[in-house]
Coordinates of C-alpha atoms and ligand atoms in Angstrom, one line a residue:
X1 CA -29.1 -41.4 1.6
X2 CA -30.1 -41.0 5.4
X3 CA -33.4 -42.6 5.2
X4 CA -33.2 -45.2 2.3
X5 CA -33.6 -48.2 3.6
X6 CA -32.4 -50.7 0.6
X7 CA -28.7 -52.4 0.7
X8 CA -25.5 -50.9 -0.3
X9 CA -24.7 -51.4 -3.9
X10 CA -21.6 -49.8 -6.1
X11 CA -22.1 -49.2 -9.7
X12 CA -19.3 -47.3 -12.4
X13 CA -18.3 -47.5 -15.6
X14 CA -15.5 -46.9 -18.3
X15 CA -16.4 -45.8 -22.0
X16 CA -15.2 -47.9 -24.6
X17 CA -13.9 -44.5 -26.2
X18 CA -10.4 -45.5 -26.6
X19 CA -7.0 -47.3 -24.9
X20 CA -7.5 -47.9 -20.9
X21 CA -4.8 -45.6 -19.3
X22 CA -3.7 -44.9 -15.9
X23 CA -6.3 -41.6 -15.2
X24 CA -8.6 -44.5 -15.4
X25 CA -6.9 -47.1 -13.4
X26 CA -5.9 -44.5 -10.4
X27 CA -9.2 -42.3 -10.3
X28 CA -11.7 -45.6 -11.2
X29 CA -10.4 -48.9 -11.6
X30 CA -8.3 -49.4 -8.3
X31 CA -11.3 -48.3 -6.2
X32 CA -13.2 -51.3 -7.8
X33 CA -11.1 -53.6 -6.7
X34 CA -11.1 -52.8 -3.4
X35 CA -14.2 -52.0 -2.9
X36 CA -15.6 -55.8 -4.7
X37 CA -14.9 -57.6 -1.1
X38 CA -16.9 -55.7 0.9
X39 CA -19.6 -54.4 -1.1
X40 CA -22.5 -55.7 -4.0
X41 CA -20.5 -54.0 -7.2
X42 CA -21.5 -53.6 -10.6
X43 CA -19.1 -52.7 -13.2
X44 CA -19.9 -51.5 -17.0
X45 CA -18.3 -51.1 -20.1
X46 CA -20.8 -47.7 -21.3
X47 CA -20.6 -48.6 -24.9
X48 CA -23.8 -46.4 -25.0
X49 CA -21.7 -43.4 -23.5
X50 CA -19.4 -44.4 -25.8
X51 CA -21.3 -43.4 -29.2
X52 CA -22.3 -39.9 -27.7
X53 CA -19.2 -39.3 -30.1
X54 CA -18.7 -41.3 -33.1
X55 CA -17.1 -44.8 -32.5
X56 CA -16.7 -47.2 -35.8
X57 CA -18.3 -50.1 -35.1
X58 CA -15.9 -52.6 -35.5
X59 CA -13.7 -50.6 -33.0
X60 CA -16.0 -50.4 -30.6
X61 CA -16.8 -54.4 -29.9
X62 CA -13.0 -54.1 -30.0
X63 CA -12.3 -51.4 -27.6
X64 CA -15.6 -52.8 -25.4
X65 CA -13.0 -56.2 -24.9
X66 CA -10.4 -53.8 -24.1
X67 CA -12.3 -52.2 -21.0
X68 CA -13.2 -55.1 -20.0
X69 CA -10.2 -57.1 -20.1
X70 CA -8.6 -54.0 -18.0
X71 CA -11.2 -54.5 -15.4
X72 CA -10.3 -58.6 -14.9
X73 CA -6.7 -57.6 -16.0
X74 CA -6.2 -55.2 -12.6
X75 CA -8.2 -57.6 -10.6
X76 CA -11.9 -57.2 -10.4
X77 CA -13.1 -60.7 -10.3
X78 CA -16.5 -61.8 -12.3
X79 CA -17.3 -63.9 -9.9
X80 CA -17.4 -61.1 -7.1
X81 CA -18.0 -58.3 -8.8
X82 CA -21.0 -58.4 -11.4
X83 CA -18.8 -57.7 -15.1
X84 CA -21.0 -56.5 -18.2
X85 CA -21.7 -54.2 -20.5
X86 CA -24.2 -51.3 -20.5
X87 CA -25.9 -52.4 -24.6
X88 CA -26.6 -55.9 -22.5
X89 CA -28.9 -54.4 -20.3
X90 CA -32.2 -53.0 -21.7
X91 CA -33.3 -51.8 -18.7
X92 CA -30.6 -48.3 -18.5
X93 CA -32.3 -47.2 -21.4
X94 CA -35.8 -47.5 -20.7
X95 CA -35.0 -45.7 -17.0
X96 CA -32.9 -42.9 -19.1
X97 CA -36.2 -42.4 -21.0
X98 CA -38.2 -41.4 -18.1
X99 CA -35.2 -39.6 -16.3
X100 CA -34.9 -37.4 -19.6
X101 CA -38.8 -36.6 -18.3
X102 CA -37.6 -35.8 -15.0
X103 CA -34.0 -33.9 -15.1
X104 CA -34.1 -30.3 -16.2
X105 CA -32.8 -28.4 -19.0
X106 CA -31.3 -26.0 -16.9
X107 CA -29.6 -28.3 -15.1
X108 CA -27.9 -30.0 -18.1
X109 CA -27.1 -26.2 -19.3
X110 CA -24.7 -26.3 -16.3
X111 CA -22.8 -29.6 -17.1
X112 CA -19.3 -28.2 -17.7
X113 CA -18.0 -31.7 -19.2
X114 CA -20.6 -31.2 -22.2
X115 CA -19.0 -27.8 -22.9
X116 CA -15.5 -29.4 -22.9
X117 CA -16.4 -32.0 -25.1
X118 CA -19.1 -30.5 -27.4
X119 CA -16.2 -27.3 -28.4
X120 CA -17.2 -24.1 -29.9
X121 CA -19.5 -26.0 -32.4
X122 CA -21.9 -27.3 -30.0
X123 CA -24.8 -27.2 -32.4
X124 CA -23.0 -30.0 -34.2
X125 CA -22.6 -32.1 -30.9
X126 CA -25.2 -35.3 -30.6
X127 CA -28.5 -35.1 -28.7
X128 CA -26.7 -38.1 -27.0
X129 CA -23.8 -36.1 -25.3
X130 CA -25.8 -33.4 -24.6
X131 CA -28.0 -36.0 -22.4
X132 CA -25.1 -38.1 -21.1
X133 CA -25.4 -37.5 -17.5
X134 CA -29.0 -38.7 -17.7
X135 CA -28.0 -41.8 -18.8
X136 CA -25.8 -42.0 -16.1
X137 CA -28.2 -41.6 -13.5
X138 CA -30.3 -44.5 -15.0
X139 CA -27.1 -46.4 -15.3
X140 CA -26.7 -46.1 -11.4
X141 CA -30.1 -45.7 -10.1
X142 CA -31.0 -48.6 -12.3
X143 CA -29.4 -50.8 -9.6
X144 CA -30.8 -48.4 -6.6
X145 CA -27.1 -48.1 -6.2
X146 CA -25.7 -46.0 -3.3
X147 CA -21.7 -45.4 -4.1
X148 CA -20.0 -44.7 -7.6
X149 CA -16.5 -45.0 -7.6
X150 CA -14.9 -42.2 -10.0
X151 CA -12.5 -39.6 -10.8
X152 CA -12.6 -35.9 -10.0
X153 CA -13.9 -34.8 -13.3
X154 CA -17.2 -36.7 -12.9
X155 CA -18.2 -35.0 -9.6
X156 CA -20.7 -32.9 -11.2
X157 CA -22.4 -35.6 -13.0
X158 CA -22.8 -37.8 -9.7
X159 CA -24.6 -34.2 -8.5
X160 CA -27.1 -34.3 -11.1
X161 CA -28.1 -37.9 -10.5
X162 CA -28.6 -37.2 -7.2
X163 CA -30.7 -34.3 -7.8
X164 CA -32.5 -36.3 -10.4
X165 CA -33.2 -39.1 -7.4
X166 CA -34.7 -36.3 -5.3
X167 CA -36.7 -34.9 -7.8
X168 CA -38.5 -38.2 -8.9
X169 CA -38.6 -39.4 -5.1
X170 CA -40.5 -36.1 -4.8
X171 CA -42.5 -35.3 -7.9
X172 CA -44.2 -39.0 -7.3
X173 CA -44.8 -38.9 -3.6
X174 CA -42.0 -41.9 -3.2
X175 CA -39.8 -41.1 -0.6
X176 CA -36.6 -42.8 -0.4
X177 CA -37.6 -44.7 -3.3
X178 CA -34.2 -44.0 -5.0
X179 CA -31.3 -43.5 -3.1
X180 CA -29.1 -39.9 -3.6
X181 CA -26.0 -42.2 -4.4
X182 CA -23.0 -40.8 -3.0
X183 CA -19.3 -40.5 -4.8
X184 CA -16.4 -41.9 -3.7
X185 CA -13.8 -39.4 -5.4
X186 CA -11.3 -38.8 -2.1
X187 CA -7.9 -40.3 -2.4
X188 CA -4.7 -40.0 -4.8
X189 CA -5.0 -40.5 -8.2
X190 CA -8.4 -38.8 -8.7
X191 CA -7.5 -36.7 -11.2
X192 CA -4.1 -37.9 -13.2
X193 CA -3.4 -35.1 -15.7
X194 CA -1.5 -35.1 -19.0
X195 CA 1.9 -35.8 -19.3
X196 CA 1.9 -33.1 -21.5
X197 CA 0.0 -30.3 -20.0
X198 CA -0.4 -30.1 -16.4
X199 CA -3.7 -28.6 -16.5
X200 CA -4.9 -30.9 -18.6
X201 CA -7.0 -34.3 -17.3
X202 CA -5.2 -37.5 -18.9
X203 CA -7.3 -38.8 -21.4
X204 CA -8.2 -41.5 -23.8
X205 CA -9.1 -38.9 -26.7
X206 CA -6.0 -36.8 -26.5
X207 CA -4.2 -36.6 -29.7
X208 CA -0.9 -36.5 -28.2
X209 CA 0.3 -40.1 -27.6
X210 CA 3.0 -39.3 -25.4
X211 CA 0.3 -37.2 -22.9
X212 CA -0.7 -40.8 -21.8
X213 CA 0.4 -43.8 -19.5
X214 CA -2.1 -46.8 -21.3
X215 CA -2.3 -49.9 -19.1
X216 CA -1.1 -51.8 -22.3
X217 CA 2.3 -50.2 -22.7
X218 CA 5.1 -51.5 -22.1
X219 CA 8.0 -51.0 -20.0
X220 CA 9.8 -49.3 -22.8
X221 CA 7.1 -47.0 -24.2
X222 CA 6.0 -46.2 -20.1
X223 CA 9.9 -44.8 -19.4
X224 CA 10.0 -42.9 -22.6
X225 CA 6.7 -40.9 -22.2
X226 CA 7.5 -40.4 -18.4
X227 CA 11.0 -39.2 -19.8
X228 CA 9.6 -37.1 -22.5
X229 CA 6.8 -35.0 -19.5
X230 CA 6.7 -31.7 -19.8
X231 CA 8.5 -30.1 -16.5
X232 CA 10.4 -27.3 -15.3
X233 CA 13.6 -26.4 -14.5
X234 CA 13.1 -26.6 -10.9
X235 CA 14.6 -29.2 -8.3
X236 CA 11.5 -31.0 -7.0
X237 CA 10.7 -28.8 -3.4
X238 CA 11.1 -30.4 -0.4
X239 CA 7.1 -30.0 1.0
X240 CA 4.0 -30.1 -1.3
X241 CA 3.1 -26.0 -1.0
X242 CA 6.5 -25.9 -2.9
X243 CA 4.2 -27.4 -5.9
X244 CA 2.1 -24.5 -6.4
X245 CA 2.3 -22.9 -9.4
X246 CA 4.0 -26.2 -11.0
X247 CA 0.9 -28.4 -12.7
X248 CA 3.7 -31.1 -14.4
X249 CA 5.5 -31.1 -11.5
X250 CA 3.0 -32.0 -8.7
X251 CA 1.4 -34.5 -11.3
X252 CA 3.8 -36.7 -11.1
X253 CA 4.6 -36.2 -7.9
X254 CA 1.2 -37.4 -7.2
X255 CA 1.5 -40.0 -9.7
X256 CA 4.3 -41.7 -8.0
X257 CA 2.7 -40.8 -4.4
X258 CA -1.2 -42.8 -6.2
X259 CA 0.7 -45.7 -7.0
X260 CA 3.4 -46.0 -4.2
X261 CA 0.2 -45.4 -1.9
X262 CA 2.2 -42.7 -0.1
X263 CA 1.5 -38.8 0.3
X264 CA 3.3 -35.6 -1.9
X265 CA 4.4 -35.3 1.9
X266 CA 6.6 -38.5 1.9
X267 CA 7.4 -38.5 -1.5
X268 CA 8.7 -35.2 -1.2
X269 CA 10.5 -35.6 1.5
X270 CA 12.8 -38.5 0.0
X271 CA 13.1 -36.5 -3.3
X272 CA 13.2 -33.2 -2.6
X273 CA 15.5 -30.8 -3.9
X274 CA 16.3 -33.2 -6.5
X275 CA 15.9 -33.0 -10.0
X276 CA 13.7 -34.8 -12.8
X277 CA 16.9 -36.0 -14.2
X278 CA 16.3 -38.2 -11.1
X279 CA 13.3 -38.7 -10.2
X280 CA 11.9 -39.0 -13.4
X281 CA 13.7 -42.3 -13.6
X282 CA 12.5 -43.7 -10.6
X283 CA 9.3 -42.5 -11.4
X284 CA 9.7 -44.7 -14.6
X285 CA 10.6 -48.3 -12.5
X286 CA 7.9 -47.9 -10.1
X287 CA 5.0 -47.3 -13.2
X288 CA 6.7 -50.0 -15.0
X289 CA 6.8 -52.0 -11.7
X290 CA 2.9 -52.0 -11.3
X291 CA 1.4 -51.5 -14.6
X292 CA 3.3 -53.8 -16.8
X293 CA 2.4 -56.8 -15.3
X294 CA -1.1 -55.4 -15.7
X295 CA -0.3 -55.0 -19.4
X296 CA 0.6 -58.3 -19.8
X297 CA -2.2 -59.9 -18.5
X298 CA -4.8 -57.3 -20.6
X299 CA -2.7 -58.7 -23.8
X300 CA -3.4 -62.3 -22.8
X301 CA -7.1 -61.7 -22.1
X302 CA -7.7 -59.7 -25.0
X303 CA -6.7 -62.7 -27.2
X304 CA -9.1 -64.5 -25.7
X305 CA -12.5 -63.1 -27.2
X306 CA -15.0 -66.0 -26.3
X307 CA -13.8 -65.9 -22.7
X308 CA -14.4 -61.7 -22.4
X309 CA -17.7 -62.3 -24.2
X310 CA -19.0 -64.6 -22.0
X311 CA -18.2 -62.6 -19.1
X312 CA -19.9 -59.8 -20.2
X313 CA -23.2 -62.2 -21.3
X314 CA -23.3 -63.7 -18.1
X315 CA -22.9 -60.7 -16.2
X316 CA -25.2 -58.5 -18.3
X317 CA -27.4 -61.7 -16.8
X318 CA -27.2 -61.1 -13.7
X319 CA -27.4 -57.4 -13.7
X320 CA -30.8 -57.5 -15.6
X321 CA -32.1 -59.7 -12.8
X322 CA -31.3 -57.0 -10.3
X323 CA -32.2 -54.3 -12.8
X324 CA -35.3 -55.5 -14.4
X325 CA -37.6 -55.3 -11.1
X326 CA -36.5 -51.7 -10.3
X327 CA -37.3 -50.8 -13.9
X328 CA -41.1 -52.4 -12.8
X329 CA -41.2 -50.6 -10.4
X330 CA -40.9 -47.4 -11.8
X331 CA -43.4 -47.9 -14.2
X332 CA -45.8 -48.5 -12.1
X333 CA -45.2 -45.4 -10.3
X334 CA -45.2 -43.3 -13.6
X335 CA -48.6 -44.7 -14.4
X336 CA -47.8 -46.8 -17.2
X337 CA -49.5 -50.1 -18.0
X338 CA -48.1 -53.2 -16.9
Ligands
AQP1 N1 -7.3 -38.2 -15.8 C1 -8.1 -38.9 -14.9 N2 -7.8 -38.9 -13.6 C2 -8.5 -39.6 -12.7 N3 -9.7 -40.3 -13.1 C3 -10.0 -40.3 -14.4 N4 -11.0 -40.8 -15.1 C4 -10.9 -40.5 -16.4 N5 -9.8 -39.8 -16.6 C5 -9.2 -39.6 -15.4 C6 -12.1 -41.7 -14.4 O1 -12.2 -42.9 -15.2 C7 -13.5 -43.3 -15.2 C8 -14.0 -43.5 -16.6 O2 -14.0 -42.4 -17.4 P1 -14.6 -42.5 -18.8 O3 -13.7 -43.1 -19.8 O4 -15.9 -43.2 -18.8 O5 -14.9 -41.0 -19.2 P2 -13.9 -39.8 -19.2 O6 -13.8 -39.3 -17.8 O7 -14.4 -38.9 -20.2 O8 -12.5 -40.5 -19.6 P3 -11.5 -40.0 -20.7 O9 -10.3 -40.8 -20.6 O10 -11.4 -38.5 -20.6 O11 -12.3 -40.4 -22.0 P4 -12.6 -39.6 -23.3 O12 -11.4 -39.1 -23.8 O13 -13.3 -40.6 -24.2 O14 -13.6 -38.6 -22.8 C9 -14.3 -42.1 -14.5 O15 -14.6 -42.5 -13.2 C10 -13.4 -41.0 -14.6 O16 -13.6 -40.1 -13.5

């Protein structure tokens, strides 16, 4: 990033892959909306991440609304923040082509979130997951964008678009034409993990309902999963080194230090040497406390279709105009006709 030149933009996206839950919200979601005052953002549904793994296609267009109504829901604002989907914009594809031309096969052999996904039967995975992260470098480099707001789990992803920045800056004597975009990852919340296994990420494709907090349950479903978390039979220590050794346990500790904006350090020192007979409780009332009204307001705009298609139209707009250009650009460089 040292010598680009061009302005500061922020680019990330959610996969339309299932319910919006609160992995998302802390590690992703919360960082948009702060980060939409002081910065040019551009937020995506990645419906085409999205059918790396087979989606029906009615459910998709649904679960697209969902991710995007979660995005207005929690507060980024479409009039500050540029709202749309990734399928709207032509231009992540044709860059994807020609990053496919740049990135390595070695280096996607490496990608430890393919592995995870693709199982034991990885000759039965899609071309498409296999070539994920290259799609995700021409979603953010599409924009020349220079910070990605996400979760821990996509650190390595946000490595290879960097090293796929370098290497076409290089290979085509443009220095600096793309910026190494850098994550934002620090902070609490970065990686929420299962309510059910506390080495486990929280995640939209588990098959245990209860291992996730969705931002569309409500106050009584929230209390029962958090009541129903896996723990031990520990009080809760009194200083965060007391969490070693106890995944369930320092996971929602550092649920209820992400969303009370607090650290394990304060948090334990109120509840320490308590058990989860209490804090679990008041663990409950402060998730219910700030997601539920977030709920509520994802319900409302998800019964309003024509309103959360428009959005995304007129932001997929606006993001082509910015998009379009850069796309030009790198044709020109590649050598192709224009
Ligand atoms: N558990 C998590 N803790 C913190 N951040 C998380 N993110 C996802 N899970 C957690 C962040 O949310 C953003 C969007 O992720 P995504 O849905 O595009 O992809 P994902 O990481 O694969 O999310 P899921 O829920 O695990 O989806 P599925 O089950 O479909 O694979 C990213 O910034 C991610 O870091």
């Amino acid at each position: 990033m040292a010598d680009y030149q061009g302005p500061e933009r922020v680019l990330s996206g959610i996969q339309p892959s299932g319910g919006m839950h609160l992995g998302n919200y802390l590690g992703a979601i919360r960082k948009f909306v702060d980060l939409q005052d002081r910065h040019d953002c551009f937020y995506c549904v990645v419906d085409m991440h999205a059918i790396t793994v087979w989606q029906a296609p009615a459910k998709l267009k649904a679960q697209t609304r969902h991710i995007a109504a979660s995005y207005l829901a929690a507060g980024v604002d479409p009039a500050r923040a540029v709202v749309f989907h990734q399928s709207g914009v032509r231009a992540h594809a044709e860059l994807a082509w020609i990053f496919n031309c740049v990135a390595r096969l070695g280096w996607l052999d490496r990608m430890t979130q393919f592995k995870d996904k693709a199982g034991k039967d990885k000759e039965r995975a899609s071309v498409g997951l296999y070539t994920y992260p290259v799609l995700q470098a021409a979603d953010i480099l599409v924009y020349k964008a220079t910070h990605v707001p996400v979760g821990e789990d996509q650190k390595q992803h946000l490595e290879l678009s960097r090293d796929v920045a370098g290497k076409f800056n290089h290979d085509y004597e443009v220095p600096n034409f793309f910026p190494l975009p850098e994550p934002l990852i620090k902070g609490a919340g970065a990686r929420v993990m299962s309510l059910r296994d506390g080495t486990a990420k929280m995640s939209k494709s588990d098959s245990s309902e209860n291992a996730c907090i969705f931002l569309n349950d409500d106050a009584d479903a929230i209390a029962r999963k958090i009541k129903k978390a896996k723990t031990d039979p520990e009080p809760l220590p009194s200083e965060p080194a007391g969490l070693e050794g106890r995944p369930e346990a320092a996971n929602l500790v550092g649920i209820y230090a992400a969303l009370a904006k607090k650290t394990d350090a304060e948090v334990l020192a109120e509840y320490g040497g308590q058990g989860f007979g209490v804090f679990k409780p008041a663990l409950a009332d402060l998730v219910v406390d700030k997601i539920a009204p977030i709920g509520d307001e994802l319900r409302r705009l998800e019964a309003d279709e024509a309103y959360l298609d428009a959005v995304l139209r007129e932001g997929a707009a606006k993001a082509a105009a910015v998009a379009d250009p850069i796309v030009a650009d790198v044709k020109e460089i590649v050598g192709f006709l224009v």
